[in-house]
mmCIF file of C-alpha atoms and ligand atoms in Angstrom:
data_model
loop_
_atom_site.group_PDB
_atom_site.id
_atom_site.type_symbol
_atom_site.label_atom_id
_atom_site.label_comp_id
_atom_site.label_asym_id
_atom_site.label_seq_id
_atom_site.Cartn_x
_atom_site.Cartn_y
_atom_site.Cartn_z
ATOM 1 C CA MET A 1 82.208 95.105 110.432
ATOM 2 C CA ARG A 2 83.765 92.504 112.693
ATOM 3 C CA ARG A 3 86.758 93.753 114.686
ATOM 4 C CA THR A 4 89.279 91.313 113.185
ATOM 5 C CA GLU A 5 88.220 92.144 109.627
ATOM 6 C CA ASP A 6 88.526 95.850 110.375
ATOM 7 C CA ARG A 7 92.060 95.270 111.636
ATOM 8 C CA LEU A 8 93.118 93.152 108.655
ATOM 9 C CA ARG A 9 91.688 95.754 106.299
ATOM 10 C CA GLY A 10 93.631 98.318 108.346
ATOM 11 C CA ALA A 11 96.892 96.466 107.632
ATOM 12 C CA LEU A 12 96.517 96.930 103.865
ATOM 13 C CA LEU A 13 95.244 100.518 104.027
ATOM 14 C CA GLY A 14 97.885 101.359 106.639
ATOM 15 C CA LEU A 15 100.618 100.118 104.308
ATOM 16 C CA ALA A 16 99.479 102.351 101.444
ATOM 17 C CA LEU A 17 98.830 105.361 103.655
ATOM 18 C CA GLY A 18 102.218 105.034 105.358
ATOM 19 C CA ASP A 19 103.967 104.705 102.001
ATOM 20 C CA ALA A 20 102.255 107.838 100.682
ATOM 21 C CA VAL A 21 102.706 109.869 103.881
ATOM 22 C CA GLY A 22 106.393 108.945 104.102
ATOM 23 C CA ALA A 23 107.274 109.223 100.409
ATOM 24 C CA PRO A 24 108.046 112.974 100.223
ATOM 25 C CA PHE A 25 110.569 112.612 103.052
ATOM 26 C CA GLU A 26 112.486 109.557 101.734
ATOM 27 C CA GLY A 27 116.219 110.039 102.093
ATOM 28 C CA TRP A 28 116.037 112.987 104.512
ATOM 29 C CA PRO A 29 118.519 112.353 107.338
ATOM 30 C CA ARG A 30 116.145 113.873 109.913
ATOM 31 C CA VAL A 31 112.521 114.970 109.567
ATOM 32 C CA GLY A 32 110.793 117.477 111.853
ATOM 33 C CA GLY A 33 107.411 116.644 113.373
ATOM 34 C CA ALA A 34 106.065 120.007 112.202
ATOM 35 C CA GLU A 35 106.919 119.099 108.601
ATOM 36 C CA VAL A 36 105.054 115.812 108.880
ATOM 37 C CA ASP A 37 102.061 117.520 110.507
ATOM 38 C CA ALA A 38 101.967 120.111 107.709
ATOM 39 C CA TRP A 39 101.933 117.295 105.143
ATOM 40 C CA LEU A 40 99.198 115.410 107.037
ATOM 41 C CA ASP A 41 97.089 118.596 107.042
ATOM 42 C CA ASP A 42 97.841 119.439 103.420
ATOM 43 C CA GLY A 43 95.043 118.833 100.925
ATOM 44 C CA ALA A 44 97.299 117.313 98.258
ATOM 45 C CA ARG A 45 96.839 113.830 96.793
ATOM 46 C CA LEU A 46 98.712 111.151 98.767
ATOM 47 C CA ARG A 47 100.616 109.214 96.115
ATOM 48 C CA TRP A 48 102.291 105.931 96.953
ATOM 49 C CA THR A 49 105.449 104.297 95.602
ATOM 50 C CA ASP A 50 106.827 100.828 94.765
ATOM 51 C CA ASP A 51 105.868 99.565 98.250
ATOM 52 C CA THR A 52 102.135 99.763 97.521
ATOM 53 C CA HIS A 53 102.554 99.057 93.810
ATOM 54 C CA MET A 54 104.068 95.657 94.655
ATOM 55 C CA ALA A 55 101.538 95.032 97.452
ATOM 56 C CA LEU A 56 98.711 95.552 94.955
ATOM 57 C CA ALA A 57 100.259 92.999 92.588
ATOM 58 C CA LEU A 58 100.663 90.535 95.470
ATOM 59 C CA ALA A 59 97.061 91.069 96.604
ATOM 60 C CA GLN A 60 95.760 90.545 93.061
ATOM 61 C CA VAL A 61 97.676 87.281 92.646
ATOM 62 C CA LEU A 62 96.549 85.995 96.061
ATOM 63 C CA ASP A 63 92.960 86.865 95.173
ATOM 64 C CA ALA A 64 93.104 85.287 91.690
ATOM 65 C CA ASP A 65 94.810 82.120 93.009
ATOM 66 C CA ASP A 66 92.353 81.767 95.905
ATOM 67 C CA GLY A 67 94.986 82.391 98.551
ATOM 68 C CA ALA A 68 97.641 80.144 97.015
ATOM 69 C CA LEU A 69 100.929 81.499 95.732
ATOM 70 C CA ASP A 70 102.663 80.493 92.526
ATOM 71 C CA GLU A 71 106.061 82.216 92.562
ATOM 72 C CA GLU A 72 106.323 82.453 88.767
ATOM 73 C CA ARG A 73 102.864 83.988 88.482
ATOM 74 C CA LEU A 74 103.705 86.453 91.217
ATOM 75 C CA GLY A 75 107.021 87.303 89.552
ATOM 76 C CA ASP A 76 105.212 87.923 86.270
ATOM 77 C CA ALA A 77 102.714 90.177 88.073
ATOM 78 C CA PHE A 78 105.523 92.178 89.721
ATOM 79 C CA ALA A 79 107.347 92.448 86.395
ATOM 80 C CA ALA A 80 104.196 93.581 84.571
ATOM 81 C CA ALA A 81 103.489 96.219 87.231
ATOM 82 C CA PHE A 82 107.068 97.500 86.947
ATOM 83 C CA ALA A 83 106.918 97.566 83.126
ATOM 84 C CA GLU A 84 103.757 99.670 83.325
ATOM 85 C CA GLN A 85 104.964 102.167 85.968
ATOM 86 C CA PRO A 86 108.747 101.968 86.359
ATOM 87 C CA TRP A 87 108.772 105.477 87.878
ATOM 88 C CA ARG A 88 107.348 104.343 91.228
ATOM 89 C CA GLY A 89 110.796 104.531 92.895
ATOM 90 C CA TYR A 90 111.842 100.871 92.794
ATOM 91 C CA GLY A 91 115.023 99.578 94.403
ATOM 92 C CA ALA A 92 117.808 98.504 92.037
ATOM 93 C CA GLY A 93 117.330 94.759 92.629
ATOM 94 C CA PRO A 94 113.783 93.932 91.446
ATOM 95 C CA PRO A 95 114.226 95.303 87.888
ATOM 96 C CA GLN A 96 117.370 93.156 87.562
ATOM 97 C CA VAL A 97 115.382 90.109 88.696
ATOM 98 C CA PHE A 98 112.697 90.848 86.089
ATOM 99 C CA ALA A 99 115.334 91.174 83.347
ATOM 100 C CA LEU A 100 117.004 87.868 84.327
ATOM 101 C CA ALA A 101 113.625 86.094 84.412
ATOM 102 C CA ARG A 102 112.931 87.335 80.882
ATOM 103 C CA ARG A 103 116.165 85.558 79.876
ATOM 104 C CA GLY A 104 114.894 82.210 81.217
ATOM 105 C CA LEU A 105 115.830 82.025 84.919
ATOM 106 C CA THR A 106 113.100 81.290 87.463
ATOM 107 C CA TYR A 107 112.399 84.341 89.638
ATOM 108 C CA ARG A 108 113.941 82.614 92.636
ATOM 109 C CA GLU A 109 117.112 81.752 90.676
ATOM 110 C CA ALA A 110 117.308 85.305 89.411
ATOM 111 C CA ALA A 111 116.815 86.767 92.889
ATOM 112 C CA ALA A 112 119.450 84.436 94.350
ATOM 113 C CA SER A 113 122.025 85.576 91.785
ATOM 114 C CA LEU A 114 121.887 89.221 92.891
ATOM 115 C CA PHE A 115 124.580 90.990 94.929
ATOM 116 C CA GLY A 116 127.326 88.499 94.141
ATOM 117 C CA GLY A 117 125.041 85.555 94.860
ATOM 118 C CA SER A 118 124.008 86.560 98.384
ATOM 119 C CA GLY A 119 120.543 87.787 97.358
ATOM 120 C CA SER A 120 118.978 91.046 98.508
ATOM 121 C CA PHE A 121 118.737 91.957 102.185
ATOM 122 C CA GLY A 122 116.653 95.013 101.249
ATOM 123 C CA ASN A 123 113.256 95.701 102.792
ATOM 124 C CA GLY A 124 111.407 95.228 99.481
ATOM 125 C CA ALA A 125 109.815 91.914 100.467
ATOM 126 C CA ALA A 126 108.759 93.186 103.909
ATOM 127 C CA MET A 127 107.299 96.495 102.703
ATOM 128 C CA ARG A 128 104.684 94.819 100.454
ATOM 129 C CA VAL A 129 103.647 91.841 102.580
ATOM 130 C CA ALA A 130 100.404 93.052 104.238
ATOM 131 C CA PRO A 131 98.065 91.131 101.859
ATOM 132 C CA VAL A 132 99.479 87.881 103.270
ATOM 133 C CA ALA A 133 98.009 88.704 106.692
ATOM 134 C CA LEU A 134 94.540 89.130 105.150
ATOM 135 C CA VAL A 135 94.779 85.637 103.670
ATOM 136 C CA ALA A 136 96.464 83.822 106.567
ATOM 137 C CA ARG A 137 94.628 85.557 109.459
ATOM 138 C CA SER A 138 95.316 83.591 112.683
ATOM 139 C CA ASP A 139 97.177 80.795 110.855
ATOM 140 C CA LEU A 140 100.706 81.999 111.609
ATOM 141 C CA GLU A 141 102.413 79.047 109.911
ATOM 142 C CA ARG A 142 100.599 79.932 106.700
ATOM 143 C CA ALA A 143 101.488 83.602 107.138
ATOM 144 C CA ALA A 144 105.157 82.654 107.489
ATOM 145 C CA GLU A 145 105.100 80.298 104.470
ATOM 146 C CA LEU A 146 103.320 82.758 102.183
ATOM 147 C CA ALA A 147 105.510 85.643 103.330
ATOM 148 C CA ALA A 148 108.687 83.667 102.616
ATOM 149 C CA ALA A 149 107.410 82.436 99.243
ATOM 150 C CA GLN A 150 106.476 85.935 98.064
ATOM 151 C CA ALA A 151 109.810 87.258 99.363
ATOM 152 C CA ARG A 152 111.960 84.771 97.434
ATOM 153 C CA VAL A 153 110.617 86.030 94.120
ATOM 154 C CA THR A 154 112.915 89.057 94.553
ATOM 155 C CA HIS A 155 114.766 88.664 97.893
ATOM 156 C CA THR A 156 116.603 85.473 98.910
ATOM 157 C CA HIS A 157 119.011 86.750 101.576
ATOM 158 C CA PRO A 158 117.832 85.373 104.981
ATOM 159 C CA GLU A 159 117.333 88.916 106.328
ATOM 160 C CA GLY A 160 115.267 89.964 103.302
ATOM 161 C CA VAL A 161 113.072 86.878 103.752
ATOM 162 C CA GLU A 162 112.799 87.045 107.546
ATOM 163 C CA GLY A 163 111.962 90.745 107.472
ATOM 164 C CA ALA A 164 108.912 89.836 105.392
ATOM 165 C CA VAL A 165 108.044 86.856 107.581
ATOM 166 C CA PHE A 166 108.235 89.070 110.662
ATOM 167 C CA VAL A 167 105.977 91.817 109.264
ATOM 168 C CA ALA A 168 103.396 89.305 107.975
ATOM 169 C CA THR A 169 103.214 87.192 111.116
ATOM 170 C CA ALA A 170 103.261 90.268 113.363
ATOM 171 C CA ALA A 171 100.371 91.830 111.401
ATOM 172 C CA ALA A 172 98.459 88.541 111.515
ATOM 173 C CA VAL A 173 98.951 88.062 115.245
ATOM 174 C CA LEU A 174 98.195 91.704 116.107
ATOM 175 C CA ALA A 175 95.011 91.716 114.011
ATOM 176 C CA THR A 176 93.646 88.450 115.344
ATOM 177 C CA SER A 177 94.660 88.597 119.002
ATOM 178 C CA ASP A 178 92.194 89.506 121.736
ATOM 179 C CA ALA A 179 95.049 90.678 123.956
ATOM 180 C CA PRO A 180 95.011 94.321 125.115
ATOM 181 C CA VAL A 181 97.113 96.881 123.221
ATOM 182 C CA ASP A 182 99.718 97.128 126.016
ATOM 183 C CA SER A 183 100.600 93.464 125.492
ATOM 184 C CA MET A 184 101.871 94.230 121.962
ATOM 185 C CA PRO A 185 105.568 93.946 122.945
ATOM 186 C CA GLN A 186 104.950 90.474 124.377
ATOM 187 C CA LEU A 187 103.075 89.341 121.239
ATOM 188 C CA LEU A 188 105.893 90.662 119.065
ATOM 189 C CA ARG A 189 108.538 89.051 121.278
ATOM 190 C CA THR A 190 106.917 85.680 120.577
ATOM 191 C CA THR A 191 106.986 86.483 116.846
ATOM 192 C CA THR A 192 110.665 87.479 117.075
ATOM 193 C CA GLU A 193 111.583 84.234 118.816
ATOM 194 C CA ARG A 194 110.584 82.352 115.641
ATOM 195 C CA MET A 195 113.374 84.099 113.736
ATOM 196 C CA SER A 196 116.974 83.085 113.189
ATOM 197 C CA ALA A 197 118.529 85.804 110.998
ATOM 198 C CA ASP A 198 120.851 88.022 113.000
ATOM 199 C CA PRO A 199 121.402 90.981 113.204
ATOM 200 C CA LEU A 200 117.694 91.487 112.350
ATOM 201 C CA ARG A 201 116.493 89.368 115.268
ATOM 202 C CA ARG A 202 118.885 91.096 117.673
ATOM 203 C CA ALA A 203 117.747 94.570 116.580
ATOM 204 C CA LEU A 204 114.081 93.624 116.986
ATOM 205 C CA THR A 205 114.790 92.247 120.444
ATOM 206 C CA GLU A 206 116.507 95.528 121.411
ATOM 207 C CA VAL A 207 113.589 97.605 120.163
ATOM 208 C CA LEU A 208 111.052 95.467 122.023
ATOM 209 C CA ALA A 209 113.092 95.795 125.219
ATOM 210 C CA ALA A 210 112.886 99.598 124.926
ATOM 211 C CA ALA A 211 109.050 99.705 124.994
ATOM 212 C CA PRO A 212 107.079 101.577 126.244
ATOM 213 C CA ASP A 213 109.673 104.347 126.702
ATOM 214 C CA VAL A 214 109.275 106.465 123.536
ATOM 215 C CA GLU A 215 112.595 108.298 123.917
ATOM 216 C CA ARG A 216 114.420 105.003 124.318
ATOM 217 C CA LEU A 217 112.575 103.497 121.347
ATOM 218 C CA THR A 218 113.685 106.443 119.208
ATOM 219 C CA ARG A 219 117.264 106.176 120.448
ATOM 220 C CA VAL A 220 117.458 102.446 119.711
ATOM 221 C CA ALA A 221 115.862 102.859 116.261
ATOM 222 C CA ARG A 222 118.343 105.615 115.334
ATOM 223 C CA ARG A 223 121.259 103.515 116.555
ATOM 224 C CA VAL A 224 120.097 100.456 114.602
ATOM 225 C CA GLY A 225 119.563 102.648 111.533
ATOM 226 C CA THR A 226 116.803 103.672 109.154
ATOM 227 C CA GLY A 227 118.200 102.542 105.801
ATOM 228 C CA VAL A 228 116.813 100.215 103.113
ATOM 229 C CA ALA A 229 118.230 97.055 104.706
ATOM 230 C CA ALA A 230 115.510 94.977 106.370
ATOM 231 C CA ARG A 231 117.722 94.676 109.462
ATOM 232 C CA GLU A 232 117.416 98.466 109.956
ATOM 233 C CA SER A 233 114.010 99.507 108.674
ATOM 234 C CA VAL A 234 111.922 96.611 110.049
ATOM 235 C CA PRO A 235 113.035 97.307 113.660
ATOM 236 C CA ALA A 236 112.491 101.049 112.997
ATOM 237 C CA ALA A 237 108.891 100.315 111.963
ATOM 238 C CA VAL A 238 108.349 98.367 115.182
ATOM 239 C CA ALA A 239 109.800 101.259 117.207
ATOM 240 C CA ALA A 240 107.302 103.591 115.511
ATOM 241 C CA LEU A 241 104.434 101.190 116.202
ATOM 242 C CA LEU A 242 105.327 101.083 119.893
ATOM 243 C CA SER A 243 105.683 104.894 119.991
ATOM 244 C CA GLY A 244 102.233 105.606 118.530
ATOM 245 C CA HIS A 245 98.766 105.397 120.034
ATOM 246 C CA ASP A 246 96.787 105.255 116.786
ATOM 247 C CA VAL A 247 97.511 104.900 113.066
ATOM 248 C CA VAL A 248 98.258 108.578 112.421
ATOM 249 C CA SER A 249 100.578 109.061 115.413
ATOM 250 C CA THR A 250 102.391 105.838 114.448
ATOM 251 C CA LEU A 251 102.982 107.112 110.906
ATOM 252 C CA ARG A 252 104.206 110.414 112.293
ATOM 253 C CA ALA A 253 106.629 108.560 114.610
ATOM 254 C CA ALA A 254 107.839 106.488 111.631
ATOM 255 C CA VAL A 255 108.492 109.452 109.346
ATOM 256 C CA VAL A 256 110.356 111.547 111.928
ATOM 257 C CA LEU A 257 112.928 108.744 112.207
ATOM 258 C CA GLY A 258 114.101 109.796 108.725
ATOM 259 C CA GLY A 259 115.967 107.601 106.230
ATOM 260 C CA ASP A 260 113.763 105.190 104.266
ATOM 261 C CA THR A 261 110.616 106.994 105.395
ATOM 262 C CA ASP A 262 108.107 105.677 102.858
ATOM 263 C CA THR A 263 108.979 102.092 103.682
ATOM 264 C CA ILE A 264 109.359 102.456 107.447
ATOM 265 C CA ALA A 265 105.948 104.170 107.470
ATOM 266 C CA ALA A 266 104.490 101.507 105.121
ATOM 267 C CA MET A 267 105.550 98.737 107.512
ATOM 268 C CA ALA A 268 104.583 100.727 110.623
ATOM 269 C CA GLY A 269 101.235 101.438 108.914
ATOM 270 C CA THR A 270 100.764 97.717 108.225
ATOM 271 C CA LEU A 271 101.309 96.950 111.911
ATOM 272 C CA ALA A 272 99.391 99.936 113.307
ATOM 273 C CA GLY A 273 96.487 99.224 110.950
ATOM 274 C CA ALA A 274 96.464 95.649 112.254
ATOM 275 C CA VAL A 275 96.241 96.939 115.828
ATOM 276 C CA HIS A 276 93.885 99.915 115.497
ATOM 277 C CA GLY A 277 91.869 98.926 112.416
ATOM 278 C CA ALA A 278 90.807 100.635 109.209
ATOM 279 C CA SER A 279 88.092 102.461 111.156
ATOM 280 C CA ASP A 280 90.859 104.352 112.996
ATOM 281 C CA ILE A 281 92.177 105.901 109.769
ATOM 282 C CA PRO A 282 90.675 109.369 109.300
ATOM 283 C CA ARG A 283 88.394 109.609 106.253
ATOM 284 C CA ARG A 284 90.096 112.898 105.289
ATOM 285 C CA LEU A 285 93.330 110.948 104.701
ATOM 286 C CA LEU A 286 91.669 108.051 102.864
ATOM 287 C CA ASP A 287 89.946 110.594 100.602
ATOM 288 C CA ARG A 288 93.391 111.917 99.635
ATOM 289 C CA LEU A 289 94.973 108.475 99.192
ATOM 290 C CA GLU A 290 95.682 107.350 95.643
ATOM 291 C CA ALA A 291 93.519 104.338 94.604
ATOM 292 C CA ALA A 292 91.964 104.009 98.063
ATOM 293 C CA GLU A 293 88.833 102.469 96.525
ATOM 294 C CA GLN A 294 90.876 99.830 94.702
ATOM 295 C CA LEU A 295 92.722 99.000 97.919
ATOM 296 C CA GLU A 296 89.466 98.747 99.878
ATOM 297 C CA ALA A 297 87.956 96.501 97.181
ATOM 298 C CA LEU A 298 90.986 94.216 97.188
ATOM 299 C CA ALA A 299 90.910 94.000 100.980
ATOM 300 C CA SER A 300 87.226 93.011 100.789
ATOM 301 C CA ALA A 301 87.956 90.412 98.110
ATOM 302 C CA LEU A 302 90.731 88.832 100.201
ATOM 303 C CA LEU A 303 88.585 88.883 103.348
ATOM 304 C CA GLU A 304 85.525 87.403 101.618
ATOM 305 C CA ARG A 305 87.422 84.397 100.321
HETATM 306 N N1 F2R B 401 114.649 102.649 95.940
HETATM 307 C C1 F2R B 401 114.087 103.333 96.744
HETATM 308 N N2 F2R B 401 114.475 104.583 96.950
HETATM 309 C C2 F2R B 401 115.554 105.158 96.195
HETATM 310 C C3 F2R B 401 115.144 106.474 95.677
HETATM 311 C C4 F2R B 401 113.987 106.387 94.759
HETATM 312 C C5 F2R B 401 113.812 107.716 94.115
HETATM 313 N N3 F2R B 401 113.220 108.605 95.030
HETATM 314 C C6 F2R B 401 112.960 107.569 92.877
HETATM 315 O O1 F2R B 401 111.848 108.113 92.870
HETATM 316 O O2 F2R B 401 113.377 106.904 91.939
HETATM 317 N N4 F2R B 401 113.028 102.913 97.466
HETATM 318 C C7 F2R B 401 112.524 101.601 97.351
HETATM 319 O O3 F2R B 401 113.604 100.685 97.553
HETATM 320 C C8 F2R B 401 113.475 100.026 98.830
HETATM 321 C C9 F2R B 401 113.170 98.570 98.581
HETATM 322 O O4 F2R B 401 114.254 98.073 97.920
HETATM 323 P P1 F2R B 401 114.341 96.547 97.490
HETATM 324 O O5 F2R B 401 113.147 96.200 96.715
HETATM 325 O O6 F2R B 401 114.664 95.733 98.664
HETATM 326 O O7 F2R B 401 115.563 96.663 96.486
HETATM 327 P P2 F2R B 401 117.017 95.999 96.486
HETATM 328 O O8 F2R B 401 117.765 96.654 95.393
HETATM 329 O O9 F2R B 401 116.873 94.536 96.441
HETATM 330 O O10 F2R B 401 117.668 96.365 97.908
HETATM 331 C C10 F2R B 401 117.865 97.729 98.232
HETATM 332 C C11 F2R B 401 119.355 98.083 98.288
HETATM 333 O O11 F2R B 401 119.968 97.483 99.426
HETATM 334 C C12 F2R B 401 121.327 97.178 99.115
HETATM 335 N N5 F2R B 401 121.494 95.694 99.227
HETATM 336 C C13 F2R B 401 120.532 94.766 99.296
HETATM 337 N N6 F2R B 401 121.046 93.549 99.415
HETATM 338 C C14 F2R B 401 122.385 93.682 99.387
HETATM 339 C C15 F2R B 401 123.482 92.761 99.476
HETATM 340 N N7 F2R B 401 123.302 91.428 99.625
HETATM 341 N N8 F2R B 401 124.736 93.271 99.445
HETATM 342 C C16 F2R B 401 124.926 94.617 99.324
HETATM 343 N N9 F2R B 401 123.933 95.537 99.239
HETATM 344 C C17 F2R B 401 122.681 95.078 99.267
HETATM 345 C C18 F2R B 401 121.567 97.656 97.706
HETATM 346 O O12 F2R B 401 122.043 98.966 97.723
HETATM 347 C C19 F2R B 401 120.171 97.585 97.112
HETATM 348 O O13 F2R B 401 119.968 98.352 95.966
HETATM 349 C C20 F2R B 401 112.358 100.706 99.538
HETATM 350 O O14 F2R B 401 112.879 101.758 100.303
HETATM 351 C C21 F2R B 401 111.513 101.241 98.439
HETATM 352 O O15 F2R B 401 110.765 102.365 98.854
HETATM 353 MG MG1 MG B 402 109.043 103.129 97.988
HETATM 354 MG MG1 MG B 403 111.479 103.208 100.665
#
């Protein structure tokens, strides 16, 4: 398999694996490394949450629409997925968007009406965005446009949108760049400079300035926070990426930060998969991962287009 394809495939599998590895620890204020290691070595099924559930719906719509994105179709796909499995641990916002759309609003109108009209700044649009990188590849403008369009179906606050744009363009640039791994901070700095939403941009800049010092990365991530807001969890995922040396150590670094562990690990897994590739993910973990075959098939479908 060509190196770039392996990396793009890694972004999607890394998302799902991170979600499933982090899920049991969601909401813990602090997580011990030994607890994460025990879970990684456990034989139990790795079940994912809303992060992967929504990513699957996004991937299916991108595949069916030949890489285009119709926001209403995507909204309907998200709503149908939620109606089928509402127990996947969704945030409060998306189900409200689906209910408002059923009453006649467009998804974007519905999303914009949330939280007193400011729209959601949650990480829900960033956590699911990996399929966009498989479609856009080295076309970063397209990655940014698709990421923003898929975000606005549920998240219209600038930080909710830009969190998704950052994760998609970062995954696309990391997967398609020939630059050595130690130039990751520079690649991500360039991606960050495209952003305008503070305090997200400022937090990302602080995290990137802390690399490659792992203790400093951890300190900055904990200071910025590890909650569901994109301005906290997206920088935390980048701190984990820059603390790891392969997909598994990146996921471990993400989960030990605590807080929104499934989503920080999903986004760190997206980015680490884009750097290290699907071939870096141990088969023993993929064998435990829920619907791994479906995810691999969807990645192939998006890459073959
Ligand atoms: N929801 C969860 N975890 C909660 C526990 C789940 C439980 N374990 C279970 O099994 O049921 N995780 C998932 O939610 C996050 C993604 O959330 P999303 O899609 O962004 O949702 P939402 O509601 O739009 O935003 C999240 C919360 O952020 C606050 N917020 C957002 N925008 C706001 C604004 N403009 N003003 C004020 N507050 C705002 C609200 O509290 C939102 O509910 C992921 O972690 C995913 O795993
Ligand atoms: Mg989740
Ligand atoms: Mg979460």
